[in-house]
Tab-separated table of C-alpha atoms and ligand atoms in Angstrom:
chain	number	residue	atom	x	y	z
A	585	UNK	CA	15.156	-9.548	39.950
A	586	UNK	CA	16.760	-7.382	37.472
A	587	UNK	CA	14.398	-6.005	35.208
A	588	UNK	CA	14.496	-6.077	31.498
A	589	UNK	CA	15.768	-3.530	29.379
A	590	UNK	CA	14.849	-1.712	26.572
A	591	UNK	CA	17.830	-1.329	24.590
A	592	UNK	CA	16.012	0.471	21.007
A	593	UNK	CA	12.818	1.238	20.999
A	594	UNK	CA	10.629	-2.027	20.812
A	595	UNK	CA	13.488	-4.215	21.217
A	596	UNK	CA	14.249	-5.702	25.228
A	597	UNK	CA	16.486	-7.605	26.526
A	598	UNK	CA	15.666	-10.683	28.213
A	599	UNK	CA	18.740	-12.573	28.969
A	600	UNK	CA	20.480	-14.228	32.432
A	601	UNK	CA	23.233	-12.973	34.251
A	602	UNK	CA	25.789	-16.365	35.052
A	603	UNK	CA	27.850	-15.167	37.945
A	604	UNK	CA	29.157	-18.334	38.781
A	605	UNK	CA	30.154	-19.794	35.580
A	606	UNK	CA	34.377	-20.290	35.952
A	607	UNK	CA	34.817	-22.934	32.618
A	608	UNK	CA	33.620	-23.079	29.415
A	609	UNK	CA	34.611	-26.122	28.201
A	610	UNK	CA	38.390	-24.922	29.300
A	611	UNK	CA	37.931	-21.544	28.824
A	612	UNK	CA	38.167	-19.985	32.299
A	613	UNK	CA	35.190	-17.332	32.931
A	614	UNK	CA	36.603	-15.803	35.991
A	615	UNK	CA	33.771	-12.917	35.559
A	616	UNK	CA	31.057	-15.468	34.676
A	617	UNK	CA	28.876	-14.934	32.057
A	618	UNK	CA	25.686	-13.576	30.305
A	619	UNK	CA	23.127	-15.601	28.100
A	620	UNK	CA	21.494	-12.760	26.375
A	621	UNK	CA	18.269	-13.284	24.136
A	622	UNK	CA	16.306	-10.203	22.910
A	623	UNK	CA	12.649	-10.024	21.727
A	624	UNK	CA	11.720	-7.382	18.955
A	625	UNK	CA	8.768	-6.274	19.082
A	626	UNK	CA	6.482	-5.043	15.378
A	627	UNK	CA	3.414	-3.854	15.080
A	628	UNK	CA	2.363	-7.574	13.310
A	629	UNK	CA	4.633	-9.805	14.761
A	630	UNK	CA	6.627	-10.216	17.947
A	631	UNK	CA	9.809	-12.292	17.751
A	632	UNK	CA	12.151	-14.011	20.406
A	633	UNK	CA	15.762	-14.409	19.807
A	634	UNK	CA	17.399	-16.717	21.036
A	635	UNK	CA	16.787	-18.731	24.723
A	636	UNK	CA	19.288	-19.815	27.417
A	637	UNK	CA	21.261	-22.192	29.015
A	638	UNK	CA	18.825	-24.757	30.764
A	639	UNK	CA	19.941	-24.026	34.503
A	640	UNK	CA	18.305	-20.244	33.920
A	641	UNK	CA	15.460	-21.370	31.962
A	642	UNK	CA	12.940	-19.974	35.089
A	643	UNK	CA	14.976	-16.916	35.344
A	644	UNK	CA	14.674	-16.141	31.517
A	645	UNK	CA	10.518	-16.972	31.680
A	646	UNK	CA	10.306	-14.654	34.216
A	647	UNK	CA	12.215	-11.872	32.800
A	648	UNK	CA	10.130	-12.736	29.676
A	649	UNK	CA	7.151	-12.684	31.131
A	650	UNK	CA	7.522	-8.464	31.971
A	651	UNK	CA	7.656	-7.685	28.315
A	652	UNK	CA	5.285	-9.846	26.570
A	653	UNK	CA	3.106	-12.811	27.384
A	654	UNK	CA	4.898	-15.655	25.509
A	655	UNK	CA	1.727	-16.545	23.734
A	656	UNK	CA	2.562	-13.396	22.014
A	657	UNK	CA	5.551	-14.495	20.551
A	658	UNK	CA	4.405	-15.218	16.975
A	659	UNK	CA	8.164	-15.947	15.621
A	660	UNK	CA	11.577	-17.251	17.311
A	661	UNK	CA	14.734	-16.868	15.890
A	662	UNK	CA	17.954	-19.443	16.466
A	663	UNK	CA	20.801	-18.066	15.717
A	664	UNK	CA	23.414	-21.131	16.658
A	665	UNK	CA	22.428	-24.579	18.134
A	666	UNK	CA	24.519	-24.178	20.974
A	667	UNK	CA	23.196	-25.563	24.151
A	668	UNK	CA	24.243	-22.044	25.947
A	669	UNK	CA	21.873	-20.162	23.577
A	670	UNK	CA	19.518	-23.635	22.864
A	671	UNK	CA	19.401	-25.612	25.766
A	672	UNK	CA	15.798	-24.059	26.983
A	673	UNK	CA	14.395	-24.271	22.991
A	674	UNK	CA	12.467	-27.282	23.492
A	675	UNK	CA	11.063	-25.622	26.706
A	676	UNK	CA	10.497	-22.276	25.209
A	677	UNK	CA	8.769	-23.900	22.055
A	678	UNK	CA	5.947	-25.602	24.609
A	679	UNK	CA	5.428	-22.325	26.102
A	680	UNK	CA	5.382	-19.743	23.366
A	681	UNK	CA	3.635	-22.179	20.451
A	682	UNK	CA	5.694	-20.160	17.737
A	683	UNK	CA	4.005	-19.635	14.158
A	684	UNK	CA	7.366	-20.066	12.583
A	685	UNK	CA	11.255	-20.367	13.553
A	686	UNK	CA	13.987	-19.134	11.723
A	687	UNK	CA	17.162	-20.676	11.527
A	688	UNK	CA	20.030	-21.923	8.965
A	689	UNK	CA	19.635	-25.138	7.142
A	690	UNK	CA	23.036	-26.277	9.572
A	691	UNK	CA	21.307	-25.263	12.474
A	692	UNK	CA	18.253	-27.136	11.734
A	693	UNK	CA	20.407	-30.393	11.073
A	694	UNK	CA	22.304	-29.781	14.572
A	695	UNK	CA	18.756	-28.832	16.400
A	696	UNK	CA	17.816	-32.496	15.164
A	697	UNK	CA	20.620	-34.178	16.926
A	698	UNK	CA	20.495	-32.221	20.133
A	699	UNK	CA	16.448	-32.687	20.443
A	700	UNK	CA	15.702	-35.671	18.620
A	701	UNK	CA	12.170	-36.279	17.000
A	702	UNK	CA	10.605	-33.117	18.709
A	703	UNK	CA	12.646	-31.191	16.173
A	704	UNK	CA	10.580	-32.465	13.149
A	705	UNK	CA	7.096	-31.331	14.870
A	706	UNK	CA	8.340	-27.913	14.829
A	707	UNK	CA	7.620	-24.912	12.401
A	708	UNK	CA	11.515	-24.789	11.407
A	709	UNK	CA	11.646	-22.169	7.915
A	710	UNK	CA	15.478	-22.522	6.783
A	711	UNK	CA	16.639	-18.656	6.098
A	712	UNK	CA	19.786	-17.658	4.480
A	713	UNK	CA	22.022	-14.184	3.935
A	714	UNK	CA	19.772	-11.755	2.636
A	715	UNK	CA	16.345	-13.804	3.751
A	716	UNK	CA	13.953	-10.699	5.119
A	717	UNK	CA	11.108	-10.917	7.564
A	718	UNK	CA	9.025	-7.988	8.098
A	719	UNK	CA	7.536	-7.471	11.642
A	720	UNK	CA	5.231	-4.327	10.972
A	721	UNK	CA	7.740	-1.096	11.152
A	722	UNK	CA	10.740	-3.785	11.487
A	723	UNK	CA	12.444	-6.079	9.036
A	724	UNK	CA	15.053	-8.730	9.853
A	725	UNK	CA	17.830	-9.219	7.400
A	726	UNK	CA	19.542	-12.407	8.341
A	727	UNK	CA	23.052	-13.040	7.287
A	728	UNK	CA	24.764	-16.645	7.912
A	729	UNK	CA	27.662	-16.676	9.842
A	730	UNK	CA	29.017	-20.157	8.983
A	731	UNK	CA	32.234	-21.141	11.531
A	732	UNK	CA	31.899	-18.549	13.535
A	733	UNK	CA	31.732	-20.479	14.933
A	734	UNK	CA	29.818	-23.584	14.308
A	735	UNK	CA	28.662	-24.097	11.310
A	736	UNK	CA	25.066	-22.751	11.671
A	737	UNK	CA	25.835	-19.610	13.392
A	738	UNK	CA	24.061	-16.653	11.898
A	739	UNK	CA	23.395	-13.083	12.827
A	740	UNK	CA	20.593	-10.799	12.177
A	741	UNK	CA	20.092	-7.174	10.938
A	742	UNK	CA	17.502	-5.596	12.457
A	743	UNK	CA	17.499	-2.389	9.094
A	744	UNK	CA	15.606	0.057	10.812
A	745	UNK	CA	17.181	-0.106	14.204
A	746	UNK	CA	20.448	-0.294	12.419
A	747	UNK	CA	20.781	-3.322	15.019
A	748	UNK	CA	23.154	-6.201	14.552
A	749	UNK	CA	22.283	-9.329	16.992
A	750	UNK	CA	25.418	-11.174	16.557
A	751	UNK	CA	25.327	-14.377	18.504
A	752	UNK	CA	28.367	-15.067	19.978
A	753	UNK	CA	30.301	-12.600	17.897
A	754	UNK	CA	31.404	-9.500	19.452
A	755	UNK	CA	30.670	-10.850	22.870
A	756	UNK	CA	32.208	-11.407	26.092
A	757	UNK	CA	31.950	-14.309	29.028
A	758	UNK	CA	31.238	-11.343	31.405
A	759	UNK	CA	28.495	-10.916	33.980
A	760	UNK	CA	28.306	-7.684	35.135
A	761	UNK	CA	25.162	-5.473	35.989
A	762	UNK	CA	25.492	-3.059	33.298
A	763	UNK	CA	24.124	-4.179	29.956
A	764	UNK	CA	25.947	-1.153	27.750
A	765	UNK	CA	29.765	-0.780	26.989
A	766	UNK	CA	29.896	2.862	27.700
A	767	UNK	CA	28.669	1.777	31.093
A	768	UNK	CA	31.156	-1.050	31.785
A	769	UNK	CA	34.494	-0.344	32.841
A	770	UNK	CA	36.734	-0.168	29.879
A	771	UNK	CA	39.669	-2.374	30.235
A	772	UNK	CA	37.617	-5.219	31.762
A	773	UNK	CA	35.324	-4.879	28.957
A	774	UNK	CA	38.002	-4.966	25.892
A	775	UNK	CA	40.177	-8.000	28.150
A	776	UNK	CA	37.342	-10.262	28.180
A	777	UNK	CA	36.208	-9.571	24.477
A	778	UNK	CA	39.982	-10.157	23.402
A	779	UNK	CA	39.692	-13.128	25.662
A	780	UNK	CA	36.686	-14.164	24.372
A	781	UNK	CA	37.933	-14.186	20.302
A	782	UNK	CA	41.408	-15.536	22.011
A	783	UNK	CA	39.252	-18.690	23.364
A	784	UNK	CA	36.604	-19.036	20.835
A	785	UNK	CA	36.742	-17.753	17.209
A	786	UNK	CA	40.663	-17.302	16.438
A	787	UNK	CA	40.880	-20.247	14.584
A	788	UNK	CA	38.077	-18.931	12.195
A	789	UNK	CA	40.163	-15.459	11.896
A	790	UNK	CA	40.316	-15.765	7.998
A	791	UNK	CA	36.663	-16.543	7.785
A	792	UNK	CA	36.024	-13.340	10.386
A	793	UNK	CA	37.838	-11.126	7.945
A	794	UNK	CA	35.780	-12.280	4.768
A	795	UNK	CA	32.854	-11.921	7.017
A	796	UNK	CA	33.984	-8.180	7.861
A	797	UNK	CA	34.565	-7.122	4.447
A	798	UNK	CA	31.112	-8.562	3.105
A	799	UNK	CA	29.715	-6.758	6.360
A	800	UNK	CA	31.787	-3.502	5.347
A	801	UNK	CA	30.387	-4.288	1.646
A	802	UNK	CA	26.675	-4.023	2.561
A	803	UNK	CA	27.122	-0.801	3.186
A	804	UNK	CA	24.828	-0.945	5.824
A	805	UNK	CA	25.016	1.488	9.045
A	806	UNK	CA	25.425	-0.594	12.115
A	807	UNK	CA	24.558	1.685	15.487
A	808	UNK	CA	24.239	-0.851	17.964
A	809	UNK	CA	25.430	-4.822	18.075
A	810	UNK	CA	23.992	-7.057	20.396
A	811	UNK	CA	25.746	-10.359	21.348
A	812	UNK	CA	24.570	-13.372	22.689
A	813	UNK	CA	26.964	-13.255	25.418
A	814	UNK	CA	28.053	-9.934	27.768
A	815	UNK	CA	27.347	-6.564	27.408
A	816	UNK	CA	25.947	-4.274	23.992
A	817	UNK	CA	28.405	-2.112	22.069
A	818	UNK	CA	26.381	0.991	21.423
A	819	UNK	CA	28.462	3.386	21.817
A	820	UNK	CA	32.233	1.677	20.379
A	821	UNK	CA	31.278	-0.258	17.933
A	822	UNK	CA	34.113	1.237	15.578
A	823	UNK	CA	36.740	0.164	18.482
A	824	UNK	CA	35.792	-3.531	18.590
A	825	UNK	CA	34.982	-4.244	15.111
A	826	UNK	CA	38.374	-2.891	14.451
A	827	UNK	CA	39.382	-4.450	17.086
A	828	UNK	CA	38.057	-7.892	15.498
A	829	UNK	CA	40.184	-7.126	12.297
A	830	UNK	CA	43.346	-6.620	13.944
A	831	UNK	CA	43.399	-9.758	15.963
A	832	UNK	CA	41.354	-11.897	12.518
A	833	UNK	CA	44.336	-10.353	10.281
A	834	UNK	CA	47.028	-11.443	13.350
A	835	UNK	CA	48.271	-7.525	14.008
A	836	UNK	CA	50.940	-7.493	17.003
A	837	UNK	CA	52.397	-5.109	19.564
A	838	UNK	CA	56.048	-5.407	20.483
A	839	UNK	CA	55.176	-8.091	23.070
A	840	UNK	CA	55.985	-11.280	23.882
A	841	UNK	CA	54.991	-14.019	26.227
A	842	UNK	CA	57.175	-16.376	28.227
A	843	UNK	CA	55.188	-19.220	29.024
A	844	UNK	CA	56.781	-21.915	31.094
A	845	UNK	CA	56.872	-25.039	33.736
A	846	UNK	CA	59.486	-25.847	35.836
A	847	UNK	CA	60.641	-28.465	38.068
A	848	UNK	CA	63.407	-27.333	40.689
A	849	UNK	CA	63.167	-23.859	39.340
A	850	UNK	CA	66.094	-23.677	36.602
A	851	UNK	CA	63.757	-23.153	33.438
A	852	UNK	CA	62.055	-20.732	35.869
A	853	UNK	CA	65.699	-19.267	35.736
A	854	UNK	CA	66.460	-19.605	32.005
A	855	UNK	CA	62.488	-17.756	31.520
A	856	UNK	CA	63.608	-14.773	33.803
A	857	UNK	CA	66.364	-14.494	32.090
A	858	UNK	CA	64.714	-14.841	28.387
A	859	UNK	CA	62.225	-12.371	29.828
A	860	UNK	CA	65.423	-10.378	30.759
A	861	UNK	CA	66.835	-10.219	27.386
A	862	UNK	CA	62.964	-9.147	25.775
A	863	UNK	CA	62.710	-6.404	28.172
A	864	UNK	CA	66.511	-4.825	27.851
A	865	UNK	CA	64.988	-4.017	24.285
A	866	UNK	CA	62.025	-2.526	25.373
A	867	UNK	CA	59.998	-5.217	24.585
A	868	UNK	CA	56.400	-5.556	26.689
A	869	UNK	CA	56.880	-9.255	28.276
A	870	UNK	CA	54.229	-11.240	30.118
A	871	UNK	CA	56.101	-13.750	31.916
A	872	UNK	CA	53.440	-16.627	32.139
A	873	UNK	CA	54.195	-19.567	35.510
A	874	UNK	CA	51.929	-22.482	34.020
A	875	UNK	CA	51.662	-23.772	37.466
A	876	UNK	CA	49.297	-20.529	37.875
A	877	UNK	CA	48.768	-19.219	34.733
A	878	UNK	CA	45.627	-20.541	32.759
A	879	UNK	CA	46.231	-21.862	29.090
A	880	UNK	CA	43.022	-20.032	28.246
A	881	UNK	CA	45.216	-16.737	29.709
A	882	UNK	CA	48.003	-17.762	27.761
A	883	UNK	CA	46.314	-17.807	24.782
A	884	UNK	CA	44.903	-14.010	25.001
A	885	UNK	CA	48.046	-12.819	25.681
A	886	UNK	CA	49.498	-14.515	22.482
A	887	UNK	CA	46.982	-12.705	21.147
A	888	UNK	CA	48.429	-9.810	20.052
A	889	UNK	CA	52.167	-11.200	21.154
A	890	UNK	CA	53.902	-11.079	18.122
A	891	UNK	CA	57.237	-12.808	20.144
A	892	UNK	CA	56.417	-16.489	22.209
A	893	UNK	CA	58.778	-18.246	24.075
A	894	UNK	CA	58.232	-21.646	25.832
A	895	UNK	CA	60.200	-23.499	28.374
A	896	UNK	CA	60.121	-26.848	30.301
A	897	UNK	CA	62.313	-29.330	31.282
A	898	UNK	CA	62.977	-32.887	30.057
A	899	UNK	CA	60.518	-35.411	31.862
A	900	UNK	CA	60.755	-38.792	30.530
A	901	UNK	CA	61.849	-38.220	27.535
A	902	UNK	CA	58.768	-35.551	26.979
A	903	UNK	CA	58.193	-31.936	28.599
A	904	UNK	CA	55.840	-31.081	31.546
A	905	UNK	CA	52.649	-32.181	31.026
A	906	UNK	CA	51.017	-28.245	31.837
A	907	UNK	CA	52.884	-27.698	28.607
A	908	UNK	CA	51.637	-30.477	26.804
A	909	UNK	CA	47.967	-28.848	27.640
A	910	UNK	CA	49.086	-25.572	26.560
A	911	UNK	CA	50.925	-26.404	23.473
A	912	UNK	CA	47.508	-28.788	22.226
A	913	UNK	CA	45.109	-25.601	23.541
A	914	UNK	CA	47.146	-23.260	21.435
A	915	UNK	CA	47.719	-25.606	18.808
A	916	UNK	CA	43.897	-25.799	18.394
A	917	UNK	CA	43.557	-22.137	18.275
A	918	UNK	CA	45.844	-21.832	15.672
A	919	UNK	CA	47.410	-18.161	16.313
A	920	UNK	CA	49.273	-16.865	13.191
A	921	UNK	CA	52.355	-14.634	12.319
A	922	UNK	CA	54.492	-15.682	15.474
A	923	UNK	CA	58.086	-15.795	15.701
A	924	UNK	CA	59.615	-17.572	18.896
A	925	UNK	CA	62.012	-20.032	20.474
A	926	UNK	CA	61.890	-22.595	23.309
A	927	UNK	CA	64.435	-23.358	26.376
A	928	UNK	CA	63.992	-25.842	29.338
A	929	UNK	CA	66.815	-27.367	31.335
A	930	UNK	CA	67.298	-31.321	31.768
A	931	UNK	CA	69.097	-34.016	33.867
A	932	UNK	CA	70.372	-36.995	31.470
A	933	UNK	CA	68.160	-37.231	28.227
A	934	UNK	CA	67.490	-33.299	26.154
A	935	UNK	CA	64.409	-33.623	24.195
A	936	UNK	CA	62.146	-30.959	25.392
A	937	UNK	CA	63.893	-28.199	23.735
A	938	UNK	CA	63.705	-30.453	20.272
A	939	UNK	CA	60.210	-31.189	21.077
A	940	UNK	CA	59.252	-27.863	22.054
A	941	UNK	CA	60.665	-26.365	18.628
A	942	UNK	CA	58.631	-29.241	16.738
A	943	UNK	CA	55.402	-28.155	17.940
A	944	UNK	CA	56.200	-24.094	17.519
A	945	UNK	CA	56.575	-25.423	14.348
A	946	UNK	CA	53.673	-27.665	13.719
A	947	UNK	CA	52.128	-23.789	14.560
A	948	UNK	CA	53.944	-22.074	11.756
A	949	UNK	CA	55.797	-20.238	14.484
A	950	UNK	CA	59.135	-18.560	13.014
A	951	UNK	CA	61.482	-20.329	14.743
A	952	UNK	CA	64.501	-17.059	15.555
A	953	UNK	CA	66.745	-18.998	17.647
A	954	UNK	CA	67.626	-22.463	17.809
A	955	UNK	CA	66.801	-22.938	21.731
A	956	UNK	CA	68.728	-23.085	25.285
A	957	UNK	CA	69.213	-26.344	27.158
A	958	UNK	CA	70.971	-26.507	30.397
A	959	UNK	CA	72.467	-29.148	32.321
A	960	UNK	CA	70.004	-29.530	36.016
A	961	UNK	CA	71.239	-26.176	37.796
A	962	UNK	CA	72.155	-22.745	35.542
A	963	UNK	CA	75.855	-21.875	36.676
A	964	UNK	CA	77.732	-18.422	36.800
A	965	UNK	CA	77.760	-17.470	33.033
A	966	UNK	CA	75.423	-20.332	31.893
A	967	UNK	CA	72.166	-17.914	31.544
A	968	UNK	CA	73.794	-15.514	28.972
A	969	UNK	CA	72.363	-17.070	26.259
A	970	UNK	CA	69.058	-17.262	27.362
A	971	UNK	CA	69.588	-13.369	27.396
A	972	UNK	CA	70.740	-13.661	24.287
A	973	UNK	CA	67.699	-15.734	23.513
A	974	UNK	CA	65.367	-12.952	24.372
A	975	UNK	CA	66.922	-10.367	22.273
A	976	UNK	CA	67.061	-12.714	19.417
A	977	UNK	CA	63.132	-12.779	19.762
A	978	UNK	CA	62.794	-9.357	20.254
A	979	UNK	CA	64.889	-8.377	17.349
A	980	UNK	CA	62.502	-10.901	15.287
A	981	UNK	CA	59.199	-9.116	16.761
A	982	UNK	CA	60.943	-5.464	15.840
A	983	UNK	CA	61.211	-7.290	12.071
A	984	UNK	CA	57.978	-8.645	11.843
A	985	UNK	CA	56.086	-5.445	13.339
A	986	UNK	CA	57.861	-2.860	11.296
A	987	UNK	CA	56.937	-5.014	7.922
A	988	UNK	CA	53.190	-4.898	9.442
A	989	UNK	CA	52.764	-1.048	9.626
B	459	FEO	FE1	27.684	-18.958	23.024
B	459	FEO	FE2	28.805	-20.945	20.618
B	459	FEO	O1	27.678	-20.516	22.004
């Protein structure tokens, strides 16, 4: 079994590696994921944060058990009620008999409903932003989190080890066996933490950026950050906390995505050809076949799309249903500072198009071009203006980006 790691002095990891996992809640984790929880370690007090998912509750013991014997543990610390991070609480409660646990005043409400009565027998001590616990050469400075992304989500400071432990900020559904960034290969590494804030904590971006700047206010140095999920940023941290203000504050590349469903393969022809028109300006296109492409891979290549373009044909007066599950997944998410259009072909009734531009609307997407319909089959001359199409949205996307630098 892997061992555990010592990631600062007096401060271990102790998490799972979830190599299997492939959804979270409809999030596809094609690399799996990690359940991290660390235990700090003072010369007066030993504290636990945060457990795992239930399935790898004898995994975590064990790992556990190799850097302290949980009868040691005098305090745990919960920083979100989520069952990835909470499921094993109840378990890990019995076992280490903790003097005290730490948590927000949300998290204590949401630890009631998940556990029930057990929840009011334990030694719960509501902490807020600024709340310090001293360990004996360590101090924990907590700082809420709220909505990012639940409402009880909360980080800690650890001040002398200039340590943040961040919950599920900053991490990444990625199993993989090194535990450091400068140890993981790169472009994995910054795909699945773009996925990850794609998936999970866009809709919260204006929250994120208050959070930043009161983080940036502190004026506190952060060395290390340790998520809940994936591997430890010691040595970029700059990179992916500005990384986390681009994509909170909605900064683009010149890119677009072309996200479509198709029945006998004319959208598939009007998206080429939209694609087409993007790319003759120079314009970096992801051309996205809903029939293989997952929404939750749509939606991190939106990410920093500035251009979006969606396509489907008329079915029963309605479009396809894969793009009725993208359109409410990225609805949900609620991506900002888009311009786009939509195009789909049809047989008798038209209404995808018209539907299509309702719901890039409904997601305060800048509508550049009124949309392409097209009678069953594309004819000689019939896919100009999907060209067209494309270079409308690229010339939109040129607009928007310039205004941004
Ligand atoms: Fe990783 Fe929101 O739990």
């Amino acid at each position: 079994m892997m061992a555990p790691l010592e990631i600062k002095s007096g401060v271990f990891w102790v998490g799972v590696l979830d190599w299997t996992l492939r959804d979270f809640h409809g999030y596809s984790t094609e690399k799996g994921s990690t359940y991290n929880a660390y235990v700090v370690k003072g010369s007066e007090k030993n504290v636990l944060f945060d457990t795992v998912k239930t399935t790898h509750y004898d995994e975590f013991v064990q790992r556990l058990r190799e850097v302290i014997d949980p009868e040691k543990i005098n305090y745990i610390v919960v920083s979100h009620a989520e069952m990835d991070h909470s499921g094993s609480l109840p378990m890990v409660v019995d076992l280490v008999k903790p003097e005290k646990i730490f948590l927000s005043k949300p998290c204590k409400e949401a630890l009631e409903e998940h556990f029930g009565e057990q929840v009011r027998q334990w030694p719960l001590q509501i902490v807020g932003t600024g709340d310090e616990v001293y360990l004996g050469g360590k101090t924990i400075s907590f700082l809420e989190a709220r909505m990012l992304h639940w409402p009880d989500s909360m980080f800690s400071y650890i001040k002398e080890d200039r340590l943040l432990i961040s919950n599920d900020g900053f991490g990444q559904h990625y199993s993989s066996s090194e535990r450091f960034d400068d140890e993981a290969d790169w472009g994995e590494l910054m795909h699945q933490t773009a996925k990850y804030y794609a998936n999970i904590l866009l809709p919260y971006s204006p929250i994120m950026i208050k959070k930043l700047d009161e983080i940036a206010a502190m004026n506190i140095e952060i060395d290390m950050i340790a998520p809940d999920h994936g591997v430890i940023w010691r040595k970029h941290v700059p990179e992916v906390v500005s990384a986390y203000r681009r994509w909170a504050e909605g900064m683009c590349q010149d890119k677009a995505v072309v996200a479509y469903d198709t029945m006998w393969h004319s959208t598939e022809t009007m998206a080429r050809h939209v694609a087409e028109g993007l790319m003759s300006r120079g314009v970096s296109t992801e051309v996205m076949d809903l029939r293989v492409s997952h929404h939750s891979d749509v939606i991190t290549e939106m990410l920093e799309a500035r251009g979006i373009a969606l396509g489907s044909p008329t079915l029963n007066t309605g479009y396809l249903p894969r793009m009725a599950d993208l359109v409410c997944y990225v609805k949900g998410l609620r991506p900002i500072k888009k311009v786009g259009a939509a195009f789909g072909s049809y047989g008798w009734g038209c209404e995808s198009v018209k539907l299509l531009n309702q719901e890039l609307e409904a997601m305060k997407v800048k509508i550049v071009h009124p949309g392409v319909k097209i009678r069953y089959v594309p004819r000689e001359g019939e896919l100009q203006p999907c060209f067209e199409m494309g270079i409308a949205i690229a010339g939109a996307i040129y607009e928007a980006n310039t205004k941004q630098k």
